[in-house]
Coordinates of N, CA and C in Angstrom, one line a residue:
Chain W
X1 N 98.9 82.2 42.8 CA 100.2 82.1 42.3 C 100.4 80.6 42.3
X2 N 101.3 80.2 41.1 CA 101.6 78.6 40.7 C 102.3 78.2 41.7
X3 N 101.9 76.6 42.5 CA 102.8 76.0 43.3 C 103.3 74.7 42.9
X4 N 104.6 74.6 43.1 CA 105.3 73.3 42.8 C 105.2 72.7 44.4
X5 N 104.9 71.2 44.1 CA 105.3 70.3 45.4 C 106.1 69.1 44.9
X6 N 107.0 69.2 46.0 CA 107.7 68.0 45.9 C 107.8 67.2 47.2
X7 N 108.1 66.1 47.4 CA 108.1 65.2 48.6 C 109.5 65.4 49.1
X8 N 109.3 65.7 50.2 CA 110.7 66.4 51.3 C 111.7 65.3 50.9
X9 N 111.3 64.2 51.5 CA 112.6 63.4 51.2 C 112.7 62.3 50.0
X10 N 113.3 61.4 49.4 CA 113.6 59.9 48.8 C 114.7 59.7 49.0
X11 N 114.6 57.9 49.4 CA 115.7 57.4 49.6 C 116.0 56.5 48.6
X12 N 117.5 56.0 48.0 CA 117.5 55.3 47.0 C 119.0 54.4 47.5
X13 N 118.6 52.7 46.9 CA 120.0 52.2 47.5 C 121.0 52.3 46.6
X14 N 122.2 52.3 46.7 CA 123.1 52.7 45.9 C 123.0 51.7 44.4
X15 N 123.5 52.3 43.4 CA 122.9 51.8 42.2 C 121.5 51.5 41.5
X16 N 120.6 51.8 42.4 CA 119.5 51.4 42.1 C 119.0 52.9 41.2
X17 N 117.5 52.9 41.3 CA 117.1 54.0 40.4 C 116.1 54.9 41.3
X18 N 116.6 56.5 41.2 CA 115.7 57.4 42.2 C 114.8 58.2 41.1
X19 N 113.3 58.2 41.7 CA 112.7 59.1 40.7 C 112.3 60.3 41.7
X20 N 112.5 61.4 41.5 CA 111.7 62.7 42.2 C 110.7 63.3 41.4
X21 N 109.8 63.5 42.1 CA 108.6 64.2 41.8 C 108.5 65.4 42.2
X22 N 107.9 66.3 41.1 CA 107.6 67.5 40.9 C 106.0 68.2 40.7
X23 N 105.0 68.2 41.3 CA 103.9 68.5 41.1 C 103.1 69.8 40.7
X24 N 102.6 70.2 39.9 CA 101.7 71.5 39.5 C 100.5 71.1 38.4
X25 N 99.6 72.4 38.6 CA 98.7 72.4 37.4 C 99.2 72.2 36.4
X26 N 98.4 71.4 36.0 CA 98.9 70.9 34.2 C 100.3 71.4 34.1
X27 N 101.2 70.6 34.7 CA 102.6 70.7 34.5 C 103.0 70.7 33.6
X28 N 102.6 69.8 32.5 CA 102.9 69.0 31.4 C 102.8 70.2 30.2
X29 N 101.9 71.2 30.5 CA 102.0 72.3 29.6 C 103.3 73.3 29.8
X30 N 104.0 73.1 30.9 CA 105.3 74.3 31.2 C 106.5 73.4 31.1
X31 N 107.5 74.1 31.1 CA 108.6 73.4 30.9 C 109.5 73.2 32.3
X32 N 110.0 72.3 32.9 CA 110.3 72.3 34.1 C 111.9 72.0 33.9
X33 N 112.8 72.6 34.9 CA 113.9 72.4 34.9 C 114.4 72.0 36.4
X34 N 115.4 71.4 36.7 CA 115.8 70.6 38.1 C 116.9 71.0 38.1
X35 N 117.7 71.0 39.5 CA 118.8 71.4 40.3 C 119.1 70.8 41.2
X36 N 120.2 70.2 41.2 CA 121.1 69.7 42.5 C 121.5 70.5 43.0
X37 N 121.3 70.6 44.5 CA 122.5 71.4 45.3 C 123.0 70.4 46.4
X38 N 124.3 70.8 46.6 CA 125.1 70.2 47.7 C 125.4 70.7 49.1
X39 N 125.6 70.1 50.3 CA 125.4 71.3 51.3 C 126.7 72.4 51.5
X40 N 126.3 73.6 51.5 CA 127.2 74.7 51.4 C 127.3 75.0 49.8
X41 N 126.7 74.7 49.0 CA 127.1 74.9 47.5 C 125.6 75.6 47.1
X42 N 126.2 76.3 46.1 CA 125.1 76.5 45.4 C 124.6 75.5 44.5
X43 N 123.0 75.9 44.0 CA 122.3 74.7 42.9 C 123.3 75.0 41.5
X44 N 123.0 73.6 41.2 CA 123.7 73.2 39.9 C 122.3 72.7 38.9
X45 N 122.4 73.3 37.5 CA 121.3 72.9 36.7 C 121.7 71.6 36.0
X46 N 120.5 70.5 36.3 CA 121.1 69.1 36.0 C 120.0 69.0 34.8
X47 N 119.1 69.6 34.7 CA 117.9 69.2 33.4 C 117.2 70.8 33.2
X48 N 117.2 71.0 32.0 CA 116.1 72.1 31.8 C 115.3 71.5 30.8
X49 N 114.3 72.0 30.6 CA 113.0 71.9 29.7 C 112.6 70.6 29.7
X50 N 112.6 70.4 30.7 CA 111.8 68.8 31.1 C 113.2 67.6 31.1
X51 N 113.6 67.8 29.9 CA 114.3 66.6 29.8 C 115.9 66.5 29.1
X52 N 116.5 68.0 29.0 CA 117.7 68.4 28.6 C 118.7 68.7 29.2
X53 N 119.7 67.5 28.8 CA 121.1 67.5 30.0 C 122.2 68.8 29.3
X54 N 122.6 69.8 30.6 CA 123.6 70.1 30.5 C 124.9 69.8 30.0
X55 N 125.9 69.9 29.4 CA 126.7 69.1 29.0 C 127.8 68.3 30.1
X56 N 127.6 68.6 31.3 CA 128.3 68.1 32.6 C 127.4 67.5 32.9
X57 N 126.6 66.9 32.6 CA 125.4 66.1 33.5 C 125.6 64.8 32.6
X58 N 125.7 63.6 33.4 CA 125.8 62.3 32.7 C 124.4 61.8 32.4
X59 N 124.4 61.0 31.5 CA 123.2 60.4 30.6 C 122.4 59.5 31.8
X60 N 122.8 59.4 33.0 CA 121.9 58.6 34.0 C 120.7 59.9 34.7
X61 N 121.0 60.7 34.3 CA 120.1 62.0 34.5 C 119.2 61.8 33.6
X62 N 117.6 61.9 33.5 CA 116.8 62.0 32.8 C 115.2 62.7 33.5
X63 N 114.4 63.2 32.4 CA 113.3 63.7 32.8 C 112.1 63.6 32.3
X64 N 110.9 63.8 32.6 CA 109.9 63.2 32.1 C 108.7 64.3 32.7
X65 N 107.4 64.3 31.9 CA 106.3 65.0 32.4 C 105.0 64.7 32.0
X66 N 104.1 64.7 32.5 CA 102.8 64.3 32.2 C 101.8 64.7 33.2
X67 N 100.6 65.1 32.7 CA 99.7 65.3 33.6 C 99.9 66.4 34.3
X68 N 100.0 66.4 36.1 CA 100.4 67.5 36.4 C 101.8 67.0 37.2
X69 N 102.3 66.0 36.6 CA 103.7 65.7 37.3 C 104.9 65.7 36.4
X70 N 105.8 66.4 37.1 CA 107.2 66.0 36.3 C 108.2 65.4 37.0
X71 N 108.9 64.2 36.8 CA 110.1 63.6 37.4 C 111.3 63.6 36.9
X72 N 112.0 63.8 37.5 CA 113.4 63.6 38.0 C 114.0 62.0 38.0
X73 N 114.5 61.3 37.1 CA 114.9 59.7 37.2 C 116.6 59.9 37.1
X74 N 117.0 59.2 38.2 CA 118.7 59.1 38.2 C 118.7 57.7 38.3
X75 N 119.5 57.4 37.2 CA 120.0 55.8 37.2 C 121.2 55.3 37.8
X76 N 121.2 54.2 38.1 CA 122.6 53.7 39.0 C 123.0 54.9 39.9
X77 N 122.4 54.9 40.9 CA 122.2 56.4 41.8 C 123.6 56.1 42.3
X78 N 124.6 57.3 42.6 CA 125.8 57.0 43.1 C 125.9 58.3 44.5
X79 N 127.2 57.9 45.4 CA 127.0 58.6 46.4 C 127.2 60.1 46.4
X80 N 127.6 60.9 44.9 CA 127.7 62.0 45.1 C 126.8 62.8 44.3
X81 N 125.2 61.7 44.1 CA 123.7 62.1 43.9 C 123.4 62.6 44.9
X82 N 123.9 62.4 46.1 CA 123.2 63.1 47.1 C 123.1 64.4 47.5
X83 N 121.8 64.9 48.0 CA 121.4 66.4 48.4 C 120.1 66.5 48.0
X84 N 120.0 68.1 47.8 CA 118.8 68.5 47.6 C 118.4 68.7 45.9
X85 N 117.5 68.4 45.5 CA 116.7 68.6 44.1 C 116.0 69.5 43.9
X86 N 115.7 70.7 43.1 CA 114.5 71.5 43.4 C 114.2 71.5 42.2
X87 N 112.8 71.4 41.6 CA 112.1 71.7 40.8 C 112.1 73.1 40.0
X88 N 112.0 73.8 39.0 CA 111.9 75.2 38.8 C 110.8 75.4 37.6
X89 N 110.2 76.3 37.3 CA 109.3 76.9 35.9 C 109.2 78.2 36.0
X90 N 109.3 78.5 34.9 CA 109.2 80.3 34.8 C 108.0 80.3 34.4
X91 N 106.8 81.1 34.9 CA 105.8 81.8 34.9 C 105.9 83.0 34.4
X92 N 106.3 83.0 33.3 CA 106.2 84.1 32.6 C 106.4 85.7 33.2
X93 N 107.8 85.5 33.5 CA 108.5 86.4 34.4 C 109.0 85.6 35.9
X94 N 108.3 85.3 36.9 CA 108.9 84.8 38.0 C 109.2 83.9 37.7
X95 N 110.3 83.2 38.9 CA 110.6 82.0 38.6 C 109.9 81.1 39.9
X96 N 109.3 80.0 39.7 CA 108.9 79.2 40.4 C 109.6 78.1 41.1
X97 N 109.9 77.7 42.4 CA 110.7 76.9 42.6 C 110.1 75.9 43.4
X98 N 110.0 74.4 43.5 CA 109.5 73.3 44.5 C 110.3 73.7 45.7
X99 N 109.6 72.9 46.7 CA 110.1 73.4 48.1 C 111.2 72.5 48.3
X100 N 111.8 71.6 47.3 CA 113.3 70.5 47.6 C 112.9 69.3 48.0
X101 N 113.7 68.3 47.4 CA 113.7 67.3 48.1 C 115.2 66.6 48.1
X102 N 115.2 66.2 49.5 CA 116.6 65.6 50.2 C 116.4 64.1 49.3
X103 N 117.7 63.9 48.5 CA 118.1 62.6 48.5 C 118.8 62.2 49.1
X104 N 118.6 60.8 49.8 CA 119.7 60.0 50.4 C 119.9 58.6 49.7
X105 N 121.4 58.3 49.5 CA 121.7 57.3 48.7 C 122.2 56.2 50.0
X106 N 121.7 55.1 50.1 CA 121.6 54.3 51.0 C 122.9 53.4 50.5
Chain L
X1 N 132.6 82.7 37.9 CA 132.1 83.8 36.6 C 131.2 84.8 37.3
X2 N 130.4 84.0 38.1 CA 129.5 85.4 38.8 C 129.9 85.3 40.2
X3 N 130.0 86.5 41.0 CA 130.4 86.7 42.5 C 129.7 87.9 42.8
X4 N 129.4 87.3 44.3 CA 128.5 88.1 44.8 C 129.1 88.6 45.9
X5 N 129.0 90.3 46.5 CA 129.7 90.9 46.9 C 128.6 91.9 47.7
X6 N 129.1 92.5 49.2 CA 128.5 92.9 49.8 C 128.6 92.6 51.4
X7 N 127.7 93.7 52.2 CA 128.3 93.1 53.7 C 127.5 92.1 54.1
X8 N 127.9 91.4 54.9 CA 127.3 90.1 55.2 C 126.4 90.4 56.4
X9 N 126.3 92.1 57.1 CA 125.6 91.6 58.2 C 124.9 93.8 58.0
X10 N 123.8 93.5 58.2 CA 122.8 94.6 58.3 C 121.6 94.8 59.1
X11 N 121.6 95.9 59.5 CA 120.9 96.2 60.9 C 119.6 96.5 60.4
X12 N 118.6 95.6 61.0 CA 117.1 95.6 60.7 C 116.6 97.4 60.4
X13 N 115.9 97.3 59.7 CA 115.1 98.8 59.1 C 116.2 99.2 58.4
X14 N 117.2 98.9 58.0 CA 118.3 99.3 56.7 C 117.9 98.8 55.4
X15 N 118.8 99.0 54.6 CA 119.0 98.7 53.2 C 120.1 97.7 53.1
X16 N 119.6 96.6 52.5 CA 120.7 95.3 52.3 C 121.2 95.6 50.7
X17 N 122.3 96.1 50.5 CA 122.6 96.3 49.4 C 124.1 95.2 48.7
X18 N 123.7 94.5 47.7 CA 124.6 93.4 47.0 C 125.3 93.7 45.6
X19 N 126.3 93.3 45.1 CA 126.3 93.2 43.7 C 126.8 91.9 43.4
X20 N 126.5 91.6 42.0 CA 126.8 90.5 41.5 C 128.0 90.8 40.0
X21 N 129.1 90.4 40.3 CA 130.2 90.8 39.6 C 130.1 89.6 38.4
X22 N 130.2 90.2 37.1 CA 130.2 89.1 35.7 C 131.7 88.8 35.1
X23 N 131.9 87.8 34.8 CA 133.1 87.9 34.3 C 132.9 86.5 33.2
X24 N 133.8 86.7 32.1 CA 133.6 86.0 31.0 C 132.2 86.0 30.0
X25 N 131.4 86.7 30.8 CA 130.2 87.2 29.6 C 129.6 88.7 29.7
X26 N 129.3 89.0 28.7 CA 128.7 90.6 28.8 C 127.1 90.4 29.4
X27 N 126.8 91.4 30.3 CA 125.6 91.7 30.8 C 124.4 91.9 29.8
X28 N 125.1 92.6 28.7 CA 124.4 92.8 27.5 C 124.1 91.5 26.7
X29 N 123.6 91.0 26.5 CA 123.2 89.9 26.0 C 121.8 89.0 25.6
X30 N 121.4 88.6 24.2 CA 119.6 88.9 24.1 C 119.2 87.4 24.4
X31 N 120.5 86.6 24.6 CA 120.2 85.2 25.3 C 119.9 85.1 26.8
X32 N 120.2 86.0 27.5 CA 120.5 86.0 29.1 C 119.4 87.0 30.0
X33 N 119.2 87.0 30.9 CA 118.5 87.9 32.1 C 119.3 87.6 33.4
X34 N 119.1 88.3 34.7 CA 120.2 88.2 35.6 C 119.1 88.3 36.5
X35 N 119.4 87.6 37.6 CA 118.5 87.2 38.5 C 118.9 87.2 39.9
X36 N 118.6 87.3 41.0 CA 118.7 87.1 42.2 C 117.7 86.1 42.8
X37 N 118.2 85.5 43.8 CA 118.0 83.9 44.7 C 118.1 83.9 46.0
X38 N 117.5 83.5 46.7 CA 117.9 83.5 48.2 C 117.5 82.0 49.0
X39 N 118.0 82.1 49.9 CA 118.0 80.7 50.5 C 117.9 81.0 52.3
X40 N 116.9 80.8 52.7 CA 116.8 80.9 53.8 C 117.4 79.8 54.7
X41 N 118.2 79.8 55.8 CA 118.7 78.7 56.5 C 117.6 77.4 56.7
X42 N 118.1 76.3 56.0 CA 117.2 75.2 56.1 C 116.2 74.9 55.5
X43 N 116.0 76.1 54.2 CA 114.8 76.1 53.4 C 114.9 76.2 52.0
X44 N 114.0 76.2 51.2 CA 114.5 76.2 50.0 C 114.7 77.3 49.2
X45 N 114.6 77.3 47.9 CA 114.8 78.6 47.0 C 113.9 79.6 47.2
X46 N 114.0 80.6 47.0 CA 113.2 81.9 46.9 C 113.5 82.8 45.9
X47 N 112.8 82.9 44.6 CA 112.9 83.8 43.6 C 113.3 85.3 43.9
X48 N 114.0 86.3 43.7 CA 113.7 87.4 44.4 C 113.5 88.6 43.2
X49 N 113.9 88.5 42.0 CA 114.0 89.3 41.0 C 114.6 89.3 39.9
X50 N 114.3 89.7 38.9 CA 115.1 89.7 37.5 C 115.3 90.7 36.7
X51 N 116.1 91.0 36.1 CA 116.4 91.9 35.0 C 116.8 91.7 33.9
X52 N 116.1 91.9 32.8 CA 116.5 91.9 31.7 C 117.2 92.9 30.5
X53 N 118.5 92.6 30.6 CA 118.6 94.0 29.8 C 119.4 93.6 28.3
X54 N 118.9 94.5 27.4 CA 119.1 94.2 25.7 C 119.3 95.6 25.5
X55 N 120.1 96.4 26.2 CA 120.8 97.1 25.5 C 120.1 98.9 26.3
X56 N 120.9 100.0 26.0 CA 120.2 101.0 26.8 C 118.8 101.3 27.0
X57 N 118.4 101.0 25.6 CA 117.0 101.2 25.7 C 115.9 100.2 25.7
X58 N 116.2 99.0 26.3 CA 115.7 97.9 26.7 C 116.1 97.2 28.1
X59 N 115.3 97.7 28.7 CA 115.8 97.0 30.3 C 114.7 96.8 31.1
X60 N 114.2 95.7 31.1 CA 113.1 95.2 31.9 C 113.6 94.3 33.4
X61 N 112.8 95.0 34.6 CA 112.9 94.5 35.6 C 111.5 93.4 36.2
X62 N 111.7 92.7 36.9 CA 110.3 92.3 37.7 C 110.7 91.5 38.7
X63 N 109.7 91.6 39.6 CA 110.3 91.3 41.1 C 109.3 90.5 41.8
X64 N 109.6 89.7 42.9 CA 108.7 88.7 43.6 C 107.6 89.3 44.2
X65 N 106.4 89.2 44.3 CA 105.1 90.5 44.8 C 105.3 90.2 46.3
X66 N 105.7 88.9 46.5 CA 105.6 88.6 48.1 C 106.8 89.9 48.9
X67 N 107.5 89.9 48.3 CA 108.7 91.0 48.8 C 108.0 92.4 48.8
X68 N 106.9 93.0 48.3 CA 106.1 94.1 48.3 C 107.0 95.3 48.1
X69 N 107.7 95.3 46.7 CA 108.6 96.8 46.7 C 109.4 97.1 47.2
X70 N 109.9 96.4 47.8 CA 111.2 96.5 48.7 C 112.1 96.3 48.0
X71 N 112.1 95.7 46.7 CA 113.4 95.4 45.8 C 113.7 96.1 44.7
X72 N 115.1 96.3 44.4 CA 115.4 97.0 43.4 C 116.6 96.3 42.8
X73 N 116.4 96.1 41.2 CA 117.7 95.2 40.7 C 117.8 96.2 39.4
X74 N 119.1 96.3 39.6 CA 120.0 97.5 38.5 C 120.9 97.0 37.9
X75 N 121.6 97.4 36.8 CA 122.7 97.2 35.8 C 123.8 98.0 36.0
X76 N 125.1 97.6 36.1 CA 126.2 98.8 35.6 C 127.0 97.8 34.8
X77 N 126.5 98.5 33.3 CA 127.2 97.7 32.0 C 128.3 98.3 32.1
X78 N 129.1 99.0 32.5 CA 130.1 99.7 32.4 C 131.3 98.5 33.4
X79 N 130.7 98.2 34.4 CA 131.4 97.6 35.0 C 131.1 96.4 35.2
X80 N 129.9 95.6 34.5 CA 129.7 94.7 33.7 C 129.5 93.7 35.3
X81 N 128.2 94.3 35.8 CA 127.8 94.0 37.5 C 126.2 94.3 37.2
X82 N 125.5 93.5 38.2 CA 124.2 93.9 38.2 C 124.0 94.0 40.0
X83 N 123.2 95.0 40.6 CA 122.7 94.8 42.0 C 121.7 94.4 42.2
X84 N 121.7 94.2 43.6 CA 120.4 93.7 44.3 C 120.1 94.8 45.6
X85 N 119.1 95.7 45.5 CA 118.8 96.6 46.9 C 117.5 95.8 47.7
X86 N 117.5 95.8 49.0 CA 116.3 95.2 49.8 C 116.2 96.5 50.8
X87 N 114.8 97.0 51.0 CA 115.1 98.4 51.9 C 113.9 97.8 52.8
X88 N 114.1 98.4 54.4 CA 113.6 97.6 55.5 C 113.7 96.7 55.8
X89 N 114.5 95.9 55.9 CA 115.0 94.3 56.0 C 114.4 94.1 57.6
X90 N 114.2 92.9 57.6 CA 114.2 92.2 59.1 C 114.6 91.1 58.9
X91 N 114.4 90.2 60.1 CA 115.1 88.8 60.1 C 114.7 88.3 59.2
X92 N 113.5 87.9 58.6 CA 113.2 87.6 57.7 C 113.8 87.3 56.4
X93 N 114.6 88.5 56.3 CA 115.5 88.6 55.0 C 116.8 88.1 55.5
X94 N 117.1 87.6 56.2 CA 118.3 86.8 56.5 C 118.5 85.4 55.8
X95 N 119.4 85.4 54.7 CA 119.3 84.5 53.9 C 120.9 83.9 53.5
X96 N 121.2 83.2 52.4 CA 122.2 83.4 51.8 C 121.6 83.6 50.1
X97 N 122.2 85.0 49.9 CA 121.7 85.2 48.5 C 122.5 84.7 47.1
X98 N 121.9 84.3 46.0 CA 123.0 84.2 45.3 C 122.2 85.1 43.8
X99 N 123.5 85.1 42.9 CA 122.5 85.7 41.9 C 123.2 84.7 40.6
X100 N 122.2 84.7 39.7 CA 122.4 84.2 38.6 C 122.0 84.2 37.2
X101 N 122.6 83.5 36.4 CA 122.2 83.9 34.9 C 121.2 83.2 34.3
X102 N 120.0 84.0 34.0 CA 119.1 83.2 33.5 C 118.9 82.8 31.9
X103 N 118.6 81.6 31.4 CA 119.0 82.0 29.8 C 117.4 81.8 29.3
X104 N 117.3 82.9 28.5 CA 115.7 83.2 27.9 C 116.1 84.1 26.8
X105 N 116.0 83.6 25.4 CA 115.8 84.6 24.5 C 114.7 85.0 24.1
X106 N 113.3 84.9 24.9 CA 112.0 84.9 24.7 C 111.5 84.7 23.6
X107 N 112.1 83.4 22.6 CA 111.8 83.3 21.7 C 111.7 81.8 21.4
X108 N 112.0 80.9 19.9 CA 111.8 79.6 20.0 C 112.5 78.7 21.3
X109 N 113.9 79.6 21.5 CA 114.2 78.3 22.6 C 113.3 78.5 23.8
X110 N 113.1 79.5 24.3 CA 112.3 79.9 25.4 C 113.7 79.8 26.6
X111 N 112.8 80.0 27.9 CA 113.7 80.0 28.7 C 114.2 78.5 29.4
X112 N 115.5 78.8 29.8 CA 115.7 77.1 30.1 C 116.4 77.1 31.5
X113 N 116.0 77.8 32.5 CA 116.7 77.7 33.5 C 117.9 78.6 34.2
X114 N 118.5 78.6 35.2 CA 119.9 79.4 35.7 C 120.7 78.6 35.6
X115 N 121.5 78.6 34.5 CA 122.5 78.0 34.1 C 123.9 78.3 35.0
X116 N 124.0 79.4 35.3 CA 125.5 79.5 36.2 C 124.9 80.7 37.1
X117 N 125.5 80.0 38.6 CA 125.0 80.8 39.6 C 126.5 81.2 40.3
X118 N 126.2 82.4 40.9 CA 127.4 82.7 42.1 C 127.6 81.8 43.3
X119 N 128.3 81.6 44.1 CA 129.1 81.2 45.1 C 127.9 81.2 46.2
X120 N 127.5 82.5 46.4 CA 126.6 82.9 47.2 C 127.2 83.4 47.9
X121 N 126.5 84.9 49.2 CA 126.6 85.4 50.1 C 125.8 85.2 51.0
X122 N 126.3 85.0 51.9 CA 125.5 85.2 53.5 C 125.0 86.3 54.2
X123 N 123.7 86.5 54.2 CA 123.5 87.8 55.0 C 122.7 87.5 56.1
X124 N 123.3 88.5 57.2 CA 122.6 88.4 58.7 C 122.1 89.7 59.0
X125 N 120.8 89.6 59.9 CA 120.2 90.8 59.8 C 120.1 90.7 61.5
X126 N 121.2 91.7 61.9 CA 121.0 92.1 63.1 C 121.3 93.7 64.0
X127 N 121.0 93.9 64.9 CA 121.4 95.3 65.6 C 122.7 95.3 66.0

């Protein structure tokens, strides 16, 4: 089955740019979605189909994909951006999730 | 707008049954599927299964093969809710269970992720 690999943790200084990667075989050929989960809460969709933002998500969030890596980029990181981020894609039926990356804003 | 309900405690070897009540939108949508996802303590997200309901004569469900046929998802259109049943539960099934609305028109727009999630319900497996 298709596997998605994320780094367990990423740290970013307040106000700087954070990048979270999601690796998968030829992921550039798939559409990747990203979720943000704060402790004790349900995940929230922050990007869909690689780089589309739901209306509630600020422009600071963007995405890209190439080769075997999809990337979520968060500009001007804020304390409220802390939490776990999961990538996900649709495997023509099953939903595949990455293992998640814990983002810490220093 | 999605709300899970059901027992928070299930005995080993018994069946876990949960409901997801949907408000503000209809289960019968050509743009949405309905799914269950769980998260074990301190772990990531695991997709359990999805049901695509497009009317009484068009209903397809598919499940995570790792759950080895123990899972069933059904819809109750009259009550605008859908269910999850997991049989023969073990400690490994203890998790927070989320229901979600999956955006998918199986057409030009394609699949666009889970845009609405329930708040989750914690399930403990213990005798």
